XYZ file of C-alpha atoms in Angstrom:
677
model
C -74.122 41.826 -48.020
C -71.237 39.414 -48.473
C -70.476 37.742 -51.769
C -70.962 33.972 -52.091
C -68.097 31.756 -51.058
C -66.239 30.010 -53.878
C -66.373 26.213 -54.022
C -64.338 24.525 -51.236
C -61.587 23.435 -53.632
C -60.886 27.117 -54.277
C -60.917 28.128 -50.614
C -57.631 28.135 -48.724
C -57.623 25.622 -45.913
C -57.573 27.353 -42.525
C -54.452 26.781 -40.414
C -54.236 23.507 -38.524
C -54.551 25.133 -35.141
C -56.376 25.298 -31.842
C -59.617 27.233 -31.769
C -60.375 29.804 -29.102
C -62.749 28.157 -26.653
C -65.880 29.892 -25.467
C -65.464 32.201 -22.494
C -68.382 32.081 -20.088
C -69.731 33.601 -16.979
C -72.454 31.881 -15.027
C -75.543 33.854 -14.137
C -77.893 32.885 -11.386
C -81.654 33.070 -11.559
C -84.432 31.627 -9.435
C -83.941 28.154 -10.942
C -80.131 27.975 -10.858
C -77.174 29.025 -13.004
C -77.030 29.425 -16.792
C -74.024 29.979 -19.090
C -73.547 33.400 -20.692
C -71.071 34.147 -23.506
C -68.729 37.008 -22.686
C -67.672 37.129 -26.358
C -71.175 37.638 -27.759
C -72.869 39.042 -24.648
C -75.706 36.583 -25.012
C -77.065 33.558 -23.156
C -76.730 29.990 -24.415
C -80.081 29.117 -22.897
C -82.371 30.126 -20.095
C -82.690 27.596 -17.303
C -86.282 28.692 -16.949
C -87.420 27.977 -20.499
C -84.418 27.208 -22.706
C -85.377 23.604 -23.317
C -88.991 24.510 -23.996
C -87.770 27.043 -26.566
C -85.682 24.377 -28.309
C -88.681 22.047 -28.420
C -90.907 24.780 -29.826
C -88.552 26.280 -32.397
C -86.451 23.405 -33.683
C -88.259 20.169 -32.833
C -91.874 21.163 -33.428
C -91.359 23.459 -36.415
C -89.155 20.974 -38.270
C -92.020 18.476 -37.668
C -89.519 16.021 -36.205
C -91.898 13.777 -34.200
C -94.026 13.069 -37.270
C -91.120 12.777 -39.716
C -89.086 10.497 -37.470
C -92.089 8.262 -36.746
C -92.577 7.772 -40.479
C -88.874 7.291 -41.308
C -88.382 4.017 -43.205
C -85.396 5.019 -45.369
C -82.200 2.973 -45.101
C -79.979 6.030 -44.706
C -80.077 7.964 -41.426
C -82.273 10.997 -40.868
C -79.819 13.906 -40.816
C -80.098 17.098 -38.795
C -77.772 20.035 -39.420
C -77.147 22.836 -36.948
C -75.310 26.149 -36.989
C -73.842 26.642 -33.531
C -73.541 23.595 -31.277
C -73.186 25.654 -28.107
C -73.952 23.465 -25.106
C -75.489 20.703 -27.238
C -78.975 21.227 -25.812
C -80.634 21.285 -29.253
C -78.955 18.063 -30.307
C -79.780 16.283 -27.046
C -83.417 17.278 -27.527
C -83.317 15.947 -31.105
C -81.747 12.699 -29.889
C -84.466 12.337 -27.246
C -87.159 13.001 -29.855
C -85.599 10.343 -32.089
C -85.682 7.783 -29.276
C -89.320 8.535 -28.515
C -90.680 8.501 -32.051
C -88.420 6.752 -34.592
C -88.817 3.054 -35.457
C -86.170 0.651 -34.165
C -84.654 0.320 -37.637
C -84.030 4.062 -38.027
C -80.735 5.866 -37.480
C -80.008 9.509 -36.673
C -77.060 11.553 -37.908
C -76.354 14.938 -36.333
C -74.093 17.546 -37.967
C -73.235 20.707 -36.042
C -70.769 23.550 -36.476
C -69.065 25.437 -33.647
C -66.453 28.186 -33.894
C -65.815 28.536 -30.164
C -66.363 25.162 -28.465
C -66.916 24.974 -24.749
C -64.260 23.382 -22.604
C -65.108 19.909 -21.379
C -65.683 21.193 -17.841
C -67.980 23.995 -19.011
C -69.929 21.582 -21.200
C -70.477 19.202 -18.300
C -71.484 22.053 -16.006
C -73.928 23.514 -18.539
C -75.676 20.217 -19.254
C -76.080 19.477 -15.547
C -79.102 21.791 -15.788
C -81.078 18.917 -17.367
C -80.925 15.886 -15.040
C -82.978 13.668 -17.342
C -80.276 14.116 -20.002
C -77.603 12.895 -17.579
C -76.812 9.696 -19.489
C -76.752 11.353 -22.907
C -74.679 14.250 -21.604
C -72.143 11.839 -20.093
C -71.703 10.093 -23.457
C -71.160 13.450 -25.138
C -68.734 14.751 -22.528
C -66.713 11.511 -22.543
C -65.999 11.914 -26.275
C -65.720 15.712 -26.333
C -62.841 16.545 -28.707
C -59.933 18.924 -28.333
C -60.635 22.373 -29.847
C -58.980 21.618 -33.205
C -60.470 22.854 -36.464
C -61.952 20.064 -38.563
C -64.521 17.286 -38.340
C -64.802 15.198 -35.179
C -67.067 12.140 -35.343
C -68.655 10.989 -32.092
C -70.491 7.660 -32.057
C -73.027 8.391 -29.331
C -74.681 4.984 -29.555
C -75.330 2.268 -32.125
C -78.006 4.358 -33.843
C -76.878 7.941 -33.266
C -73.810 9.674 -34.706
C -72.697 13.261 -34.135
C -70.265 15.076 -36.427
C -68.856 18.211 -34.822
C -67.439 20.580 -37.438
C -65.203 22.921 -35.456
C -64.675 26.251 -37.203
C -66.632 29.039 -38.863
C -70.126 27.812 -39.775
C -70.070 29.013 -43.382
C -66.584 27.701 -44.084
C -67.356 24.369 -42.425
C -70.649 23.824 -44.261
C -69.046 24.733 -47.583
C -66.737 21.754 -47.066
C -69.434 19.361 -45.832
C -69.687 16.150 -47.841
C -73.299 15.152 -47.250
C -76.870 16.434 -47.167
C -79.311 17.381 -44.425
C -83.027 16.692 -43.841
C -83.731 19.334 -41.171
C -81.784 22.475 -40.251
C -81.545 24.109 -36.835
C -80.522 27.639 -37.818
C -79.251 28.684 -34.421
C -76.327 30.597 -33.012
C -76.283 33.815 -31.069
C -78.716 36.496 -32.203
C -77.897 38.227 -35.516
C -77.264 41.512 -33.725
C -74.715 39.777 -31.463
C -73.100 37.519 -34.068
C -73.500 39.213 -37.475
C -70.513 37.399 -39.009
C -72.440 34.115 -39.021
C -75.775 35.337 -40.401
C -74.602 35.952 -43.951
C -75.918 35.011 -47.423
C -73.024 32.582 -47.902
C -74.216 30.577 -44.887
C -77.715 30.192 -46.316
C -76.226 29.211 -49.692
C -74.086 26.543 -48.037
C -77.154 25.201 -46.220
C -79.128 25.054 -49.460
C -76.287 23.333 -51.310
C -76.233 20.595 -48.678
C -79.971 19.993 -48.351
C -81.944 16.950 -49.381
C -84.841 17.690 -51.724
C -87.417 17.846 -48.895
C -85.219 19.531 -46.261
C -86.809 21.889 -43.739
C -85.426 24.606 -41.492
C -86.457 26.516 -38.388
C -84.956 29.531 -36.662
C -85.924 31.791 -33.756
C -85.251 35.026 -35.673
C -87.442 36.947 -38.113
C -84.806 39.507 -39.142
C -85.455 40.881 -42.615
C -81.990 40.150 -44.002
C -82.318 36.531 -42.793
C -85.593 36.161 -44.692
C -84.074 37.713 -47.810
C -80.937 35.571 -47.578
C -82.891 32.346 -47.149
C -85.164 33.200 -50.086
C -82.223 34.058 -52.329
C -80.547 30.742 -51.432
C -83.613 28.744 -52.481
C -85.595 28.354 -49.253
C -89.310 29.123 -48.940
C -90.194 30.551 -45.506
C -93.171 31.485 -43.432
C -93.620 33.353 -40.164
C -95.200 31.430 -37.295
C -95.728 32.260 -33.607
C -92.454 32.392 -31.708
C -91.684 31.296 -28.180
C -92.178 33.320 -25.041
C -91.534 37.009 -25.593
C -90.530 36.429 -29.229
C -93.691 37.141 -31.134
C -92.647 35.468 -34.395
C -90.104 33.005 -35.793
C -89.342 31.487 -39.196
C -89.749 28.012 -40.555
C -89.627 26.701 -44.114
C -88.239 24.238 -46.614
C -85.871 24.042 -49.548
C -87.748 25.071 -52.669
C -85.112 25.360 -55.407
C -81.886 23.591 -54.410
C -78.887 25.095 -56.239
C -76.729 23.074 -58.587
C -73.624 21.637 -56.933
C -70.695 23.232 -58.769
C -68.129 22.447 -56.101
C -66.491 19.701 -58.179
C -66.385 21.427 -61.531
C -62.586 21.518 -61.312
C -62.374 17.842 -60.218
C -65.280 16.031 -61.909
C -63.490 12.695 -61.523
C -64.177 12.848 -57.774
C -67.961 13.079 -58.175
C -69.092 10.148 -56.001
C -71.020 7.205 -57.399
C -74.756 7.076 -56.771
C -75.801 5.086 -53.687
C -76.750 1.464 -54.318
C -78.152 -1.311 -52.090
C -75.910 -2.562 -49.294
C -77.760 -5.269 -47.407
C -74.777 -7.629 -47.644
C -71.167 -6.474 -48.091
C -68.126 -8.696 -48.544
C -64.906 -7.349 -47.031
C -61.771 -9.009 -48.414
C -58.875 -8.896 -45.976
C -59.026 -9.307 -42.198
C -56.204 -7.055 -41.104
C -56.853 -3.760 -39.372
C -58.240 -2.106 -42.537
C -60.656 -4.981 -43.200
C -61.806 -5.674 -39.652
C -62.393 -1.991 -38.853
C -64.346 -1.824 -42.118
C -66.448 -4.830 -41.088
C -67.186 -3.297 -37.677
C -68.184 0.057 -39.181
C -70.662 -1.605 -41.555
C -72.077 -4.042 -39.000
C -72.674 -1.167 -36.572
C -74.958 0.284 -39.239
C -76.938 -2.941 -39.522
C -75.251 -4.218 -42.696
C -74.591 -7.967 -42.948
C -70.860 -8.510 -43.519
C -68.880 -11.492 -44.782
C -65.223 -11.008 -43.840
C -62.837 -13.119 -45.920
C -59.141 -13.838 -45.448
C -56.840 -16.726 -46.238
C -55.511 -16.458 -42.665
C -57.111 -15.749 -39.297
C -58.051 -12.135 -38.460
C -54.961 -10.101 -37.637
C -52.530 -12.720 -38.929
C -50.818 -10.546 -41.561
C -49.203 -7.139 -41.204
C -51.644 -6.331 -38.384
C -50.481 -9.301 -36.331
C -47.747 -7.743 -34.202
C -47.857 -7.878 -30.411
C -47.844 -4.070 -30.180
C -48.291 -1.232 -32.632
C -47.789 2.469 -32.115
C -50.722 4.824 -32.520
C -48.773 7.780 -33.856
C -48.470 10.265 -36.707
C -45.711 12.447 -38.118
C -47.191 15.764 -39.168
C -45.648 18.064 -41.770
C -44.170 21.389 -40.699
C -46.477 23.167 -43.141
C -50.196 22.471 -43.370
C -50.995 19.906 -46.059
C -53.809 17.501 -46.822
C -51.910 14.405 -45.717
C -51.190 15.846 -42.272
C -54.833 16.828 -41.905
C -55.937 13.293 -42.731
C -53.552 11.730 -40.246
C -54.312 14.148 -37.419
C -58.040 13.575 -37.929
C -57.337 9.841 -37.953
C -55.290 9.951 -34.754
C -58.018 11.822 -32.875
C -60.727 9.571 -34.323
C -58.932 6.327 -33.447
C -58.494 7.370 -29.844
C -62.238 8.108 -29.454
C -63.077 4.907 -31.338
C -60.842 2.773 -29.103
C -62.164 4.376 -25.914
C -65.691 3.495 -26.970
C -64.808 0.016 -28.245
C -62.623 -0.955 -25.280
C -63.185 1.363 -22.301
C -61.310 -1.062 -20.023
C -58.182 -0.547 -22.170
C -57.443 -4.250 -22.469
C -56.340 -3.818 -26.088
C -54.665 -0.407 -25.940
C -53.148 2.235 -23.718
C -53.127 5.998 -24.203
C -49.782 6.332 -22.443
C -48.556 9.002 -24.870
C -46.114 8.998 -27.771
C -42.855 10.928 -27.791
C -41.391 11.733 -31.203
C -37.755 12.569 -30.533
C -35.772 15.132 -32.493
C -32.640 13.028 -32.979
C -30.901 15.522 -35.275
C -30.585 19.292 -35.463
C -32.496 19.186 -38.759
C -35.393 17.337 -37.136
C -35.330 19.735 -34.178
C -35.661 22.679 -36.586
C -38.515 20.935 -38.409
C -40.352 20.301 -35.146
C -39.832 23.891 -34.036
C -41.263 25.099 -37.342
C -44.234 22.779 -36.835
C -45.083 24.067 -33.352
C -44.644 27.694 -34.462
C -46.933 27.220 -37.473
C -49.728 25.217 -35.888
C -49.957 25.875 -32.161
C -52.201 22.902 -31.526
C -53.605 22.312 -28.031
C -51.121 20.686 -25.642
C -53.674 17.910 -25.215
C -52.937 16.992 -28.847
C -49.216 17.722 -29.216
C -46.600 19.983 -27.680
C -42.886 20.553 -28.063
C -40.875 19.640 -24.961
C -37.204 19.840 -23.969
C -34.879 16.937 -23.182
C -35.434 16.990 -19.412
C -39.226 16.979 -19.771
C -39.008 14.311 -22.451
C -36.895 12.098 -20.215
C -39.286 12.512 -17.310
C -42.288 11.596 -19.439
C -40.565 8.701 -21.198
C -39.178 7.224 -17.983
C -35.539 7.228 -19.118
C -32.872 9.947 -19.447
C -32.812 11.594 -22.875
C -30.397 14.024 -24.497
C -32.954 15.402 -26.936
C -36.457 16.806 -26.719
C -39.228 16.314 -29.216
C -42.950 16.406 -29.872
C -45.149 14.811 -27.240
C -48.597 13.434 -28.114
C -49.976 12.858 -24.591
C -53.105 10.900 -25.571
C -51.614 8.708 -28.291
C -50.136 5.348 -27.303
C -49.993 1.693 -28.310
C -52.438 -0.992 -29.393
C -52.488 -4.805 -29.517
C -53.340 -4.956 -33.257
C -53.785 -8.721 -33.587
C -56.135 -8.875 -30.602
C -57.961 -5.790 -31.854
C -58.557 -7.403 -35.256
C -59.935 -10.505 -33.563
C -62.267 -8.387 -31.422
C -63.525 -6.497 -34.477
C -64.044 -9.691 -36.476
C -66.281 -10.972 -33.681
C -68.669 -7.989 -33.997
C -72.328 -9.014 -34.203
C -73.352 -9.105 -37.848
C -69.873 -10.064 -39.104
C -69.364 -13.598 -40.424
C -65.726 -14.612 -40.917
C -64.902 -17.016 -43.717
C -61.396 -18.331 -44.203
C -60.302 -18.547 -47.808
C -58.633 -16.597 -50.588
C -60.568 -14.676 -53.210
C -59.089 -15.339 -56.644
C -61.639 -13.597 -58.860
C -64.082 -10.745 -58.551
C -66.730 -10.093 -61.200
C -69.783 -7.858 -61.549
C -72.976 -9.892 -61.805
C -76.217 -7.955 -62.244
C -76.569 -5.498 -59.382
C -73.992 -7.267 -57.193
C -70.589 -8.929 -57.203
C -69.524 -12.542 -57.503
C -66.482 -13.660 -55.518
C -64.649 -16.870 -56.415
C -62.464 -18.564 -53.800
C -59.508 -20.903 -54.260
C -61.606 -23.936 -53.316
C -64.015 -23.117 -56.138
C -66.776 -21.820 -53.898
C -68.579 -18.673 -54.958
C -70.559 -16.131 -53.032
C -72.567 -13.067 -53.966
C -72.563 -9.687 -52.265
C -74.280 -6.384 -52.959
C -70.995 -4.535 -52.529
C -67.335 -5.378 -51.906
C -64.537 -3.653 -50.003
C -61.001 -4.753 -50.885
C -58.613 -4.384 -47.941
C -55.783 -6.764 -48.876
C -52.915 -4.253 -48.682
C -50.260 -4.714 -51.398
C -52.109 -7.705 -52.848
C -55.180 -5.664 -53.835
C -54.029 -5.356 -57.500
C -54.242 -9.145 -57.860
C -57.991 -8.682 -58.385
C -58.673 -7.732 -62.001
C -60.679 -4.502 -61.471
C -57.782 -3.134 -59.392
C -54.834 -4.320 -61.488
C -53.864 -0.702 -62.217
C -53.615 0.291 -58.531
C -50.040 1.311 -57.580
C -49.056 -0.281 -54.258
C -45.658 -1.344 -52.982
C -44.907 -4.069 -50.420
C -42.590 -3.021 -47.600
C -41.025 -5.601 -45.335
C -40.818 -4.715 -41.667
C -39.301 -6.800 -38.874
C -40.017 -6.171 -35.199
C -37.700 -7.520 -32.487
C -38.655 -8.782 -29.026
C -36.688 -9.542 -25.863
C -37.917 -11.032 -22.603
C -37.656 -8.670 -19.638
C -37.887 -9.671 -15.968
C -40.638 -8.183 -13.849
C -38.182 -5.992 -11.951
C -36.602 -4.573 -15.131
C -37.181 -0.901 -15.967
C -39.712 -0.025 -18.657
C -40.681 2.987 -20.674
C -43.705 5.041 -19.680
C -44.351 6.326 -23.230
C -43.969 5.026 -26.751
C -40.728 6.564 -28.027
C -40.328 7.095 -31.773
C -37.326 8.246 -33.778
C -35.748 6.083 -36.485
C -37.817 3.233 -35.024
C -40.246 2.855 -32.141
C -40.224 1.302 -28.682
C -43.422 1.033 -26.606
C -43.615 0.224 -22.887
C -43.020 -3.479 -22.246
C -46.093 -5.707 -21.926
C -46.513 -9.386 -21.041
C -42.863 -9.469 -19.962
C -41.710 -8.550 -23.469
C -40.024 -5.426 -24.823
C -40.818 -4.845 -28.502
C -38.807 -2.517 -30.728
C -38.315 -1.924 -34.420
C -39.125 -1.881 -37.181
C -36.998 -2.315 -40.258
C -38.110 -0.757 -43.528
C -37.359 -2.664 -46.744
C -39.395 -1.534 -49.813
C -40.010 -4.244 -52.384
C -38.775 -7.068 -50.128
C -41.476 -9.735 -49.745
C -39.639 -12.180 -47.470
C -41.234 -12.760 -44.089
C -38.595 -15.024 -42.495
C -36.875 -13.650 -39.385
C -33.360 -12.312 -39.998
C -30.636 -11.887 -37.419
C -29.269 -8.899 -39.342
C -32.593 -7.112 -38.932
C -32.602 -7.834 -35.189
C -29.133 -6.308 -35.042
C -30.315 -3.258 -36.996
C -33.279 -2.788 -34.668
C -31.027 -3.070 -31.612
C -28.574 -0.529 -33.062
C -31.430 1.913 -33.658
C -32.736 1.380 -30.119
C -29.256 2.075 -28.718
C -28.987 5.287 -30.748
C -32.395 6.474 -29.578
C -32.448 5.232 -25.948
C -28.875 4.466 -24.822
C -29.630 4.784 -21.101
C -32.639 2.516 -21.376
C -30.675 -0.162 -23.252
C -27.953 0.010 -20.603
C -30.588 -0.372 -17.870
C -32.021 -3.441 -19.626
C -28.551 -4.969 -19.837
C -27.956 -4.269 -16.139
C -31.250 -6.049 -15.387
C -29.951 -9.166 -17.128
C -31.936 -8.856 -20.362
C -30.416 -10.910 -23.172
C -29.749 -8.468 -26.020
C -27.991 -10.894 -28.363
C -29.602 -10.565 -31.835
C -28.978 -14.256 -32.477
C -31.377 -15.187 -29.690
C -34.061 -12.540 -30.225
C -37.612 -13.306 -31.166
C -39.832 -11.131 -33.292
C -42.002 -11.004 -36.328
C -41.682 -9.967 -39.965
C -44.633 -8.871 -42.100
C -45.424 -6.888 -45.226
C -47.013 -3.482 -45.170
C -48.297 -1.637 -48.233
C -47.420 1.887 -49.293
C -48.819 4.192 -51.939
C -46.519 6.393 -54.049
C -47.532 9.517 -52.105
C -47.732 7.762 -48.701
C -51.441 8.567 -48.250
C -53.825 5.574 -48.048
C -56.396 4.745 -50.683
C -59.922 4.931 -49.268
C -62.948 5.268 -51.484
C -64.722 3.965 -54.577
C -62.821 1.981 -57.208
C -62.488 3.930 -60.460
C -63.101 2.288 -63.815
C -59.511 2.923 -64.870
C -60.094 2.393 -68.598
C -62.890 4.953 -68.618
C -60.854 7.466 -66.631
C -57.889 7.157 -68.999
C -60.239 7.718 -71.917
C -62.496 10.396 -70.460
C -59.654 12.494 -69.065
C -57.023 11.901 -71.755
C -56.953 15.622 -72.597
C -55.285 16.320 -69.244
C -52.080 14.866 -70.704
C -52.066 17.671 -73.264
C -53.226 20.511 -71.037
C -54.099 20.114 -67.354
C -56.413 23.121 -67.656
C -58.620 21.299 -70.180
C -60.933 19.656 -67.673
C -63.697 17.518 -69.220
C -67.093 17.808 -67.573
C -67.665 14.022 -67.468
C -68.160 12.692 -63.925
C -65.803 9.941 -62.849
C -67.000 6.440 -63.714
C -66.603 3.871 -60.935
C -67.199 0.148 -60.571
C -70.597 0.281 -58.807
C -70.346 -1.077 -55.281
C -66.567 -1.723 -55.301
C -64.423 0.028 -52.688
C -60.771 0.122 -51.624
C -59.060 0.588 -48.260
C -55.348 -0.052 -48.700
C -51.894 1.488 -48.469
C -52.010 2.315 -44.762
C -48.316 1.551 -44.277
C -46.860 1.856 -40.798
C -49.485 4.353 -39.603
C -52.556 2.192 -40.140
C -53.718 2.540 -36.547
C -54.172 6.257 -37.215
C -55.733 5.905 -40.660
C -57.603 2.604 -41.074
C -60.493 3.173 -38.599
C -61.273 6.635 -40.014
C -61.019 5.340 -43.597
C -63.421 2.532 -42.651
C -65.837 5.105 -41.262
C -65.472 7.156 -44.442
C -66.282 4.237 -46.755
C -69.122 2.957 -44.554
C -70.622 6.459 -44.537
C -70.463 6.612 -48.324
C -71.963 3.130 -48.712
C -74.805 3.988 -46.316
C -75.457 7.437 -47.844
C -74.691 9.557 -44.802
C -72.529 12.656 -44.207
C -68.811 11.925 -44.285
C -66.427 12.293 -41.339
C -63.929 14.454 -43.260
C -63.972 17.661 -45.255
C -64.494 17.308 -48.989
C -60.850 18.115 -49.845
C -59.636 15.337 -47.557
C -62.151 12.868 -48.993
C -60.796 13.666 -52.455
C -57.203 13.397 -51.214
C -57.890 9.801 -50.136
C -59.666 8.841 -53.381
C -58.016 5.801 -55.049
C -58.275 7.486 -58.452
C -56.020 10.397 -57.563
C -52.975 8.571 -58.955
C -54.634 8.034 -62.328
C -55.210 11.771 -62.664
C -51.711 12.641 -61.449
C -50.131 10.242 -63.933
C -52.257 11.580 -66.784
C -51.153 15.129 -66.026
C -47.519 13.972 -65.885
C -47.880 12.249 -69.240
C -47.364 8.755 -67.857
C -50.353 7.329 -69.736
C -51.055 7.371 -73.431
């Protein structure tokens, strides 16, 4: 028997890499073909009775029809599964939910998978069930690249699927959330012994709600012993088909959660009512936050002194890109997860691509040092080429649509977005009420919050999300929050219809997307601490110089086409972004800074002296800020993270990444460095 896994904070993060996809052969029977795993020498399902087995084992013996019909809780009913496979179990659960749950209910599905199917194999496998055609198409359309981590798929307004790609035990140990019903599946224990281990059952128990149930097709003795030792009560019941018996049961003695004993400050606040949430700030962080809450049925008041998308999110075009570290770190994991999430989110929000284009992003290696860094990155991570790949100068030039002397990293499914138009679309989401005005004071009143506006009006909300970038510390509870304004100016030139254009967003010292609306955008300057937003000719000149360094042939082609490249006559836009000291956004609950500085003061003397006191937060106050120049890759996922926490559902990131985004991390870091006291 294996020993229990240590808490996730003590586990090394697996490499940021591509997973090995499932290898299949397709076996014919009297009813058609069925997928068979060549790795595990086992079938995914039988076409003859595979669906009936799922209904018998997992649906019936978790009592899902009755439990879903009676579900009146505000949070979603959550199903956890070990081994997503073809998705048949989850599609059956989704169908059961539609048949039995009340209209107000929501369903959250969590499933692990170490060897995901390819998109083509998934589509082929699910074709066996014609009545699932619509559901299968929604799943296939959002099917993620085989990258380790959490991938959130919004299947419809009431159903969310989190795919945790990687080893089941390791993935569940890092799950931030709890489950109501477990599908303990996967290939048979004799075929896949690495999964059926005591540590898996312990991880399931640690992430179970108090009345959680489980069902599994196997009756193996070591499975029964492992479940019992982890705190589950089980019973044998008639199995399906030729399997005489199976197991079902429930959590009897949930274990204590010790996973945060080394970081008690990150213990999340208890859930509180969220019928009405005020979101302050209508840039990308605020409007994506409003959409995420409204999609969950929460009433949202969105407040800004300007129109949605009028601040730093108001540029004509923004690049959806990331710059990942050569060595695996938490920040790179957050941004890669955010990039992949935003692309799925945009495809669902705007399938016609009126507001965005996934034309690809090319990150050029302009110097030998950067070329070495990129080479180290590709050697260390080996991500799927559908996510990122290193390419030479000739390939880069072909993909960018202009000759290039350097290669770089190509992100083929990244691209550009119209951020101002996107913010306006999000602000118009059903359930979101926009109110123009500036919040000058924020105070706790009873179980909610009172917001005071400049015109003297007041409004009450159950909870509040502050998404006002560098101005967030103007509100008293957040005065301690370290944020820096950074001025950025983007330049624009008119281009005739016959002028050449780029076919990818090209990034180096600045960025240049393909021209749209007869305008070529490029930039942006980077001026920390500068709060001026007037246009400056010197900044236009700096942007043009950077464009010429990066894309000399393209600039020459624009000049030949008659484009006016005189900085004195350029248009553009200047705005202020916000940056955190460590360049990772803040996304999470607002700490009570005075309590943290008091409760954790001993860290200043000895960082190993960790008090047991859980972190105290301002109940119902949240922060999404500091997204900087990569907000398109971070803000939508951070909105989903906060909305999930507010609505008491599993989170779309591993626990370490949730903690990495926590706004209180700087308080702890400064205490350890002796900067408080």
